[in-house]
Coordinates of C-alpha atoms in Angstrom, one line a residue:
Chain A
N1 CA 3.4 27.4 -53.6
S2 CA 4.9 24.2 -54.7
S3 CA 8.0 24.7 -52.5
S4 CA 5.9 25.7 -49.5
S5 CA 3.6 22.7 -50.0
N6 CA 6.7 20.5 -50.4
G7 CA 8.0 22.0 -47.1
N8 CA 4.7 21.1 -45.4
T9 CA 4.7 17.6 -46.7
F10 CA 8.0 17.0 -45.1
L11 CA 7.1 18.9 -41.9
L12 CA 4.8 16.3 -40.3
P13 CA 7.0 13.2 -41.0
G14 CA 10.1 15.1 -39.9
A15 CA 8.5 16.1 -36.6
T16 CA 7.3 12.6 -36.0
V17 CA 10.7 11.1 -36.7
A18 CA 12.4 13.7 -34.4
T19 CA 9.9 13.0 -31.6
I20 CA 10.4 9.2 -31.9
L21 CA 14.2 9.7 -31.9
M22 CA 14.0 11.9 -28.8
L23 CA 11.7 9.5 -26.9
G24 CA 14.0 6.7 -27.9
A25 CA 17.0 8.5 -26.6
L26 CA 15.3 9.4 -23.3
H27 CA 14.2 5.7 -22.9
A28 CA 17.8 4.5 -23.7
R29 CA 19.2 6.9 -21.1
R30 CA 16.6 5.7 -18.6
L31 CA 17.5 2.0 -19.3
Y32 CA 21.2 3.0 -18.9
D33 CA 20.5 4.7 -15.5
D34 CA 18.4 1.7 -14.3
K35 CA 21.2 -0.7 -15.4
K36 CA 23.7 1.4 -13.4
V37 CA 21.4 1.2 -10.3
E38 CA 21.1 -2.6 -10.7
E39 CA 24.9 -3.0 -10.9
A40 CA 25.4 -0.8 -7.9
K41 CA 22.8 -2.8 -5.9
E42 CA 24.5 -6.1 -6.9
K43 CA 27.7 -4.7 -5.4
G44 CA 25.6 -4.2 -2.2
F45 CA 25.6 -0.4 -2.7
E46 CA 22.1 1.1 -2.3
P47 CA 21.7 4.3 -4.3
G48 CA 20.5 7.1 -2.1
F49 CA 17.6 9.6 -2.5
Q50 CA 18.2 11.8 -5.6
P51 CA 15.3 13.9 -6.9
D52 CA 15.6 14.3 -10.7
A53 CA 13.9 16.4 -13.5
K54 CA 11.6 13.5 -14.3
A55 CA 10.2 13.6 -10.7
S56 CA 9.7 17.3 -11.0
F57 CA 8.0 16.9 -14.4
L58 CA 5.7 14.2 -12.9
G59 CA 4.6 16.7 -10.3
L60 CA 3.3 19.0 -13.0
L61 CA 1.1 16.4 -14.7
P62 CA -2.6 15.9 -13.9
L63 CA -1.9 12.3 -12.7
R64 CA -5.3 11.8 -11.1
T65 CA -7.0 12.6 -14.4
I66 CA -4.6 10.4 -16.3
S67 CA -5.3 7.6 -13.8
R68 CA -9.1 8.0 -14.3
M69 CA -8.6 8.0 -18.1
W70 CA -6.5 4.9 -17.8
G71 CA -9.2 3.3 -15.8
S72 CA -11.9 4.2 -18.4
L73 CA -9.7 2.6 -21.1
M74 CA -9.3 -0.6 -19.0
S75 CA -13.0 -0.7 -18.4
V76 CA -13.8 -1.1 -22.1
E77 CA -15.6 -4.4 -22.6
L78 CA -13.6 -6.7 -25.0
P79 CA -15.1 -9.1 -27.5
V80 CA -15.1 -12.6 -25.9
K81 CA -12.8 -14.1 -28.6
M82 CA -10.2 -11.3 -28.0
R83 CA -10.0 -11.6 -24.2
P84 CA -7.6 -14.6 -23.9
Y85 CA -5.1 -12.9 -26.3
V86 CA -5.2 -9.6 -24.4
Y87 CA -4.9 -11.1 -21.0
R88 CA -2.2 -13.5 -22.0
A89 CA -0.2 -10.5 -23.5
W90 CA -0.7 -8.7 -20.2
A91 CA 0.4 -11.8 -18.2
R92 CA 3.5 -12.1 -20.4
A93 CA 4.4 -8.5 -20.1
F94 CA 3.9 -8.4 -16.3
H95 CA 4.8 -11.9 -15.3
S96 CA 1.3 -12.9 -14.0
N97 CA 0.7 -16.5 -13.3
L98 CA -2.4 -17.5 -15.3
E99 CA -2.5 -20.9 -13.8
E100 CA -3.9 -19.4 -10.6
V101 CA -6.7 -17.3 -12.1
A102 CA -10.1 -18.4 -10.7
L103 CA -12.2 -18.1 -13.9
P104 CA -11.6 -18.9 -17.6
L105 CA -10.1 -15.8 -19.3
E106 CA -13.2 -15.4 -21.4
A107 CA -15.2 -14.7 -18.2
Y108 CA -13.5 -11.4 -17.6
P109 CA -15.4 -8.7 -19.6
S110 CA -12.7 -6.1 -19.4
M111 CA -9.0 -5.6 -18.5
R112 CA -10.2 -3.9 -15.3
D113 CA -12.1 -7.1 -14.3
F114 CA -9.1 -9.2 -15.1
F115 CA -6.9 -6.9 -13.0
A116 CA -9.0 -7.4 -9.9
R117 CA -9.3 -11.2 -10.5
R118 CA -9.6 -13.7 -7.7
L119 CA -7.3 -16.7 -7.4
R120 CA -8.4 -20.3 -7.5
E121 CA -9.4 -21.8 -4.1
G122 CA -6.3 -23.1 -2.3
C123 CA -3.8 -21.0 -4.2
R124 CA -2.8 -19.0 -1.1
P125 CA -2.8 -21.3 2.0
I126 CA -3.0 -19.2 5.2
D127 CA -0.4 -19.8 7.9
N128 CA -2.7 -20.5 10.8
D129 CA -0.1 -20.4 13.5
S130 CA -1.8 -18.1 16.0
Q131 CA 1.5 -16.4 16.8
C132 CA 2.2 -15.3 13.3
L133 CA 1.3 -12.3 11.2
I134 CA 0.8 -13.1 7.5
S135 CA 1.4 -11.1 4.4
P136 CA -1.8 -9.2 3.4
V137 CA -0.8 -9.1 -0.3
D138 CA 1.4 -10.7 -3.0
G139 CA 4.4 -8.6 -3.6
I140 CA 8.1 -7.7 -2.9
V141 CA 9.3 -6.9 0.7
V142 CA 10.6 -3.3 0.3
R143 CA 11.5 -2.5 3.9
F144 CA 10.6 -3.7 7.4
G145 CA 11.8 -3.3 11.0
E146 CA 11.1 -1.9 14.4
L147 CA 10.3 1.8 14.9
K148 CA 12.7 3.0 17.6
E149 CA 13.0 6.7 17.9
P150 CA 10.1 8.7 19.3
G151 CA 9.6 10.4 15.9
A152 CA 8.7 7.0 14.4
M153 CA 10.2 7.5 10.9
I154 CA 10.3 4.9 8.1
E155 CA 13.2 5.0 5.6
Q156 CA 11.8 5.5 2.1
V157 CA 15.2 5.0 0.6
K158 CA 18.7 5.6 2.0
G159 CA 18.9 9.3 2.7
F160 CA 15.2 10.0 3.0
S161 CA 12.6 9.0 5.6
Y162 CA 9.0 9.9 6.1
S163 CA 7.0 10.1 9.3
V164 CA 4.5 7.3 10.2
S165 CA 2.0 9.7 11.7
A166 CA 2.1 11.7 8.4
L167 CA 1.4 8.4 6.6
L168 CA -1.4 7.3 8.9
G169 CA -2.9 10.7 9.7
L170 CA -2.5 13.2 12.5
N171 CA -5.7 11.8 14.1
S172 CA -4.1 8.4 14.2
F173 CA -4.1 6.6 17.6
L174 CA -0.6 5.3 16.8
P175 CA 1.0 4.3 20.1
M176 CA 4.1 6.4 21.0
V177 CA 7.2 4.4 20.5
S178 CA 8.6 2.7 23.6
G179 CA 7.0 5.2 26.0
K180 CA 9.0 4.7 29.2
D181 CA 6.5 6.6 31.3
V182 CA 2.7 6.0 32.0
A183 CA 2.6 2.2 31.5
E184 CA -0.6 2.3 33.5
K185 CA -2.2 4.5 30.8
S186 CA -1.5 2.0 28.1
S187 CA -2.8 -0.9 30.2
E188 CA -5.9 1.3 30.8
V189 CA -6.2 1.6 27.0
E190 CA -5.6 -2.2 26.6
N191 CA -8.3 -2.9 29.3
V192 CA -10.7 -0.8 27.3
H193 CA -9.7 -2.6 24.2
R194 CA -10.7 -5.8 25.9
D195 CA -13.8 -4.4 27.5
Q196 CA -16.1 -4.4 24.5
T197 CA -19.2 -3.1 26.4
K198 CA -18.0 0.5 26.6
K199 CA -19.5 1.3 23.2
S200 CA -19.2 5.1 23.9
W201 CA -15.5 4.8 24.6
W202 CA -14.5 4.4 21.0
R203 CA -16.9 7.0 19.9
V204 CA -15.6 9.4 22.5
S205 CA -12.0 8.3 21.9
F206 CA -12.0 9.5 18.3
S207 CA -13.8 12.7 18.9
S208 CA -12.2 14.1 22.1
P209 CA -8.6 15.4 21.8
K210 CA -7.7 13.5 25.0
F211 CA -7.5 10.2 23.1
Q212 CA -6.2 11.6 20.0
E213 CA -2.7 12.1 21.4
P214 CA -0.6 9.1 20.7
V215 CA -1.2 6.3 23.1
P216 CA 2.1 5.4 24.8
A217 CA 3.3 1.9 24.0
S218 CA 3.5 -0.3 27.1
P219 CA 7.2 -1.0 28.0
M220 CA 7.1 -4.6 26.6
K221 CA 5.5 -3.8 23.3
G222 CA 7.4 -2.6 20.3
L223 CA 6.1 -0.9 17.1
F224 CA 7.0 -2.7 13.9
Y225 CA 6.4 -1.9 10.2
C226 CA 6.6 -3.6 6.9
V227 CA 6.4 -2.1 3.4
L228 CA 5.2 -4.3 0.5
Y229 CA 5.3 -3.4 -3.2
L230 CA 2.8 -4.9 -5.7
S231 CA 3.9 -4.9 -9.3
P232 CA 1.3 -4.5 -12.1
G233 CA 1.1 -8.2 -12.8
D234 CA 0.6 -9.2 -9.1
Y235 CA -2.7 -10.4 -7.6
H236 CA -4.2 -7.2 -6.3
R237 CA -6.6 -8.1 -3.5
I238 CA -5.7 -7.3 0.1
H239 CA -6.3 -9.8 2.9
S240 CA -6.3 -9.5 6.7
P241 CA -2.8 -10.1 8.3
V242 CA -4.3 -11.3 11.6
D243 CA -7.7 -11.5 13.4
W244 CA -8.3 -7.9 14.3
N245 CA -11.0 -5.2 14.9
V246 CA -11.0 -2.4 12.3
L247 CA -12.1 0.7 14.1
V248 CA -11.4 3.6 11.8
R249 CA -11.0 4.2 8.1
R250 CA -9.1 7.3 6.9
H251 CA -9.1 8.2 3.1
F252 CA -6.4 10.6 1.9
S253 CA -7.3 12.1 -1.4
G254 CA -3.7 12.6 -2.6
R255 CA -1.5 12.5 -5.7
L256 CA -1.1 9.4 -7.8
Y257 CA 2.7 9.3 -8.5
P258 CA 4.0 5.9 -9.7
V259 CA 5.4 3.9 -6.7
N260 CA 8.0 1.8 -8.5
E261 CA 11.6 1.5 -7.2
R262 CA 12.7 4.5 -9.3
A263 CA 9.9 6.7 -7.9
T264 CA 10.9 5.8 -4.3
R265 CA 14.4 7.1 -5.1
T266 CA 13.4 10.3 -6.7
I267 CA 10.0 11.5 -5.3
R268 CA 10.0 13.1 -1.8
N269 CA 7.4 11.8 0.7
L270 CA 6.0 9.5 -2.0
Y271 CA 3.7 7.4 0.2
V272 CA 2.6 10.5 2.2
E273 CA 1.7 12.4 -1.0
N274 CA -0.2 9.6 -2.7
E275 CA -3.9 8.7 -2.6
R276 CA -4.4 6.1 0.1
V277 CA -6.8 4.4 2.5
V278 CA -5.7 3.7 6.1
L279 CA -7.4 1.2 8.3
E280 CA -6.7 1.4 12.0
G281 CA -7.7 -1.0 14.8
H282 CA -6.3 -3.5 17.3
W283 CA -5.3 -7.1 17.4
Q284 CA -4.4 -9.4 20.3
Q285 CA -1.0 -7.6 20.7
G286 CA -2.3 -4.1 20.5
Y287 CA -2.3 -1.5 17.7
L288 CA -2.5 -2.4 14.0
A289 CA -2.8 -0.2 10.9
L290 CA -2.8 -1.1 7.2
A291 CA -2.2 1.6 4.6
A292 CA -3.2 0.8 1.0
I293 CA -1.4 3.3 -1.2
G294 CA -2.5 3.9 -4.9
A295 CA -0.3 4.7 -7.9
T296 CA -0.9 6.3 -11.3
N297 CA -2.1 3.1 -12.9
I298 CA -4.0 2.0 -9.8
G299 CA -6.1 4.9 -8.5
S300 CA -8.9 2.9 -7.0
I301 CA -8.9 1.2 -3.6
E302 CA -12.1 -0.7 -2.8
L303 CA -13.1 -1.8 0.8
Y304 CA -15.3 -4.9 1.3
I305 CA -16.2 -3.6 4.8
E306 CA -17.3 -0.3 3.2
P307 CA -18.3 -1.0 -0.5
E308 CA -19.6 2.6 -1.0
L309 CA -16.2 4.2 -0.5
R310 CA -14.9 5.7 -3.8
T311 CA -11.3 6.9 -4.2
N312 CA -9.6 9.0 -7.0
R313 CA -12.7 11.1 -7.5
P314 CA -12.4 14.5 -9.5
R315 CA -11.2 17.2 -7.0
K316 CA -12.1 20.9 -7.0
K317 CA -8.9 22.8 -7.8
F318 CA -8.8 24.8 -4.6
L319 CA -9.1 21.8 -2.4
Q320 CA -5.7 20.5 -3.5
S321 CA -4.7 19.4 0.0
E322 CA -8.0 18.5 1.6
P323 CA -7.8 16.8 5.1
P324 CA -8.4 13.0 5.2
E325 CA -12.0 11.9 5.3
E326 CA -12.5 9.7 8.3
R327 CA -15.1 7.1 9.4
V328 CA -15.3 5.3 12.7
Y329 CA -16.8 1.8 12.3
E330 CA -19.5 1.4 14.9
R331 CA -20.7 -2.2 14.8
E332 CA -21.2 -3.0 18.5
G333 CA -18.7 -0.3 19.4
V334 CA -15.8 -2.6 18.5
G335 CA -15.7 -1.8 14.8
C336 CA -15.6 -4.5 12.1
M337 CA -14.1 -7.8 13.2
V338 CA -11.9 -9.3 10.4
K339 CA -10.5 -12.8 10.5
K340 CA -6.9 -13.6 9.4
G341 CA -6.7 -14.3 5.7
E342 CA -10.2 -12.7 5.0
E343 CA -10.4 -10.4 2.0
V344 CA -10.5 -6.8 3.2
A345 CA -9.9 -4.6 0.1
A346 CA -8.7 -4.5 -3.5
F347 CA -6.7 -2.3 -5.6
N348 CA -8.0 -1.5 -9.1
T349 CA -7.3 0.8 -12.1
G350 CA -9.0 4.2 -12.6
Chain B
S1 CA 0.7 0.0 -5.5
T2 CA 2.1 -0.4 -2.0
V3 CA 0.8 -1.7 1.4
V4 CA 2.4 -0.5 4.6
L5 CA 1.6 -2.4 7.9
V6 CA 2.3 -0.8 11.3
F7 CA 1.6 -2.9 14.3
Q8 CA 2.4 -3.4 18.0
A9 CA 4.0 -6.7 19.1
P10 CA 6.1 -8.0 22.0
V11 CA 9.7 -6.9 22.1
A12 CA 12.6 -9.0 23.6
K13 CA 12.4 -9.4 27.4
S14 CA 15.7 -9.8 29.3
T15 CA 15.2 -13.4 30.2
K16 CA 17.5 -14.2 33.1
D17 CA 16.3 -17.7 33.5
N18 CA 16.6 -18.4 29.8
T19 CA 12.9 -19.0 29.3
P20 CA 12.2 -18.5 25.6
S21 CA 11.7 -14.8 24.9
T22 CA 8.3 -13.9 23.3
D23 CA 9.6 -11.1 21.2
F24 CA 8.3 -10.7 17.7
R25 CA 10.7 -11.6 14.9
F26 CA 10.4 -11.0 11.1
N27 CA 11.2 -14.1 9.0
I28 CA 11.7 -12.2 5.7
K29 CA 14.5 -10.4 3.9
R30 CA 14.4 -7.2 1.8
G31 CA 13.7 -8.0 -1.8
D32 CA 11.9 -11.3 -0.9
R33 CA 8.9 -12.2 -3.0
I34 CA 6.0 -12.9 -0.6
H35 CA 2.5 -14.2 -1.1
V36 CA -0.8 -13.7 0.7
G37 CA -1.0 -16.0 3.7
E38 CA 2.7 -16.5 4.2
A39 CA 4.1 -15.5 7.6
L40 CA 5.9 -12.1 7.7
G41 CA 7.0 -12.8 11.2
R42 CA 6.1 -14.6 14.5

């Protein structure tokens, strides 16, 4: 009895030490891999797409549930005295700039409220040149360019691209890329854009298949894209890039993989798989779409033009790949008009 | 999290008489840090 009880007394500490050593080794290996990638990038060599065991393992995890649990943890109200210490620790870990925070740190009841903080007035001056399109968020420019080939693919990382229509939804009224033919059709579409009295047009347009086929771009219009990554310490509200009319909102209830640089190199179709909200509409130059894509630690996307929308809700098992849920904004038949720089949405935890 | 913008904008016209072209141009580089309100392109 004494030897078996001795054995048991050593079992728990032994297993704990072994687990910590194993996790430490994995972490060290990951730091080594990431250092190799950084060195390669400094030499101008961009590592290509390479799925790994970690990506496959992530695919097995209940990431949406983990995200909601994380959100519940972040929603716990903190004692007032503790708040400045917690938020300063977060700011130090994720390089947030506390100088710009709109309210005193004690005013944010929970980490989730601090995460969705506003900035002080004047912190983000809007470039009002009417010819420019502004950044809707704080972040890092991951990729940008013009969509050339008819398939309209965006490179996720060297060696792997995803389709824009898969990202925005098959119902999208994404103009075809540089359609040589039927210029008059696109001018017809543009005329209708301008003619705001035809209320029924937009309603019809999104219900009848006729208008759901991609609208060809007029010969002198190109289709451009820009991918922006927000790190955990960034300001997480989304502003309008131009003056535009938001006509449709499409919510894809998807996975919640992490979207950091490593995930883009190892998870196939990352942005097409993940939970996201797509806003589609038009601006003075034609078509415009904004896709807000969630991640494990940021499962919630809130819209100011539709406060009742909820994302990352529990899903019934058999509805794993449910179709996107769509809403056509009907104010006066021209959808919601949003001014350049105006707050449109916000990312949040949970 | 990530935001993807997709938008139509004018592309370069072959300007024979050298009038300034009205094509859209990005004024960012990959890896740039950008803030709300700063121009992505004109």
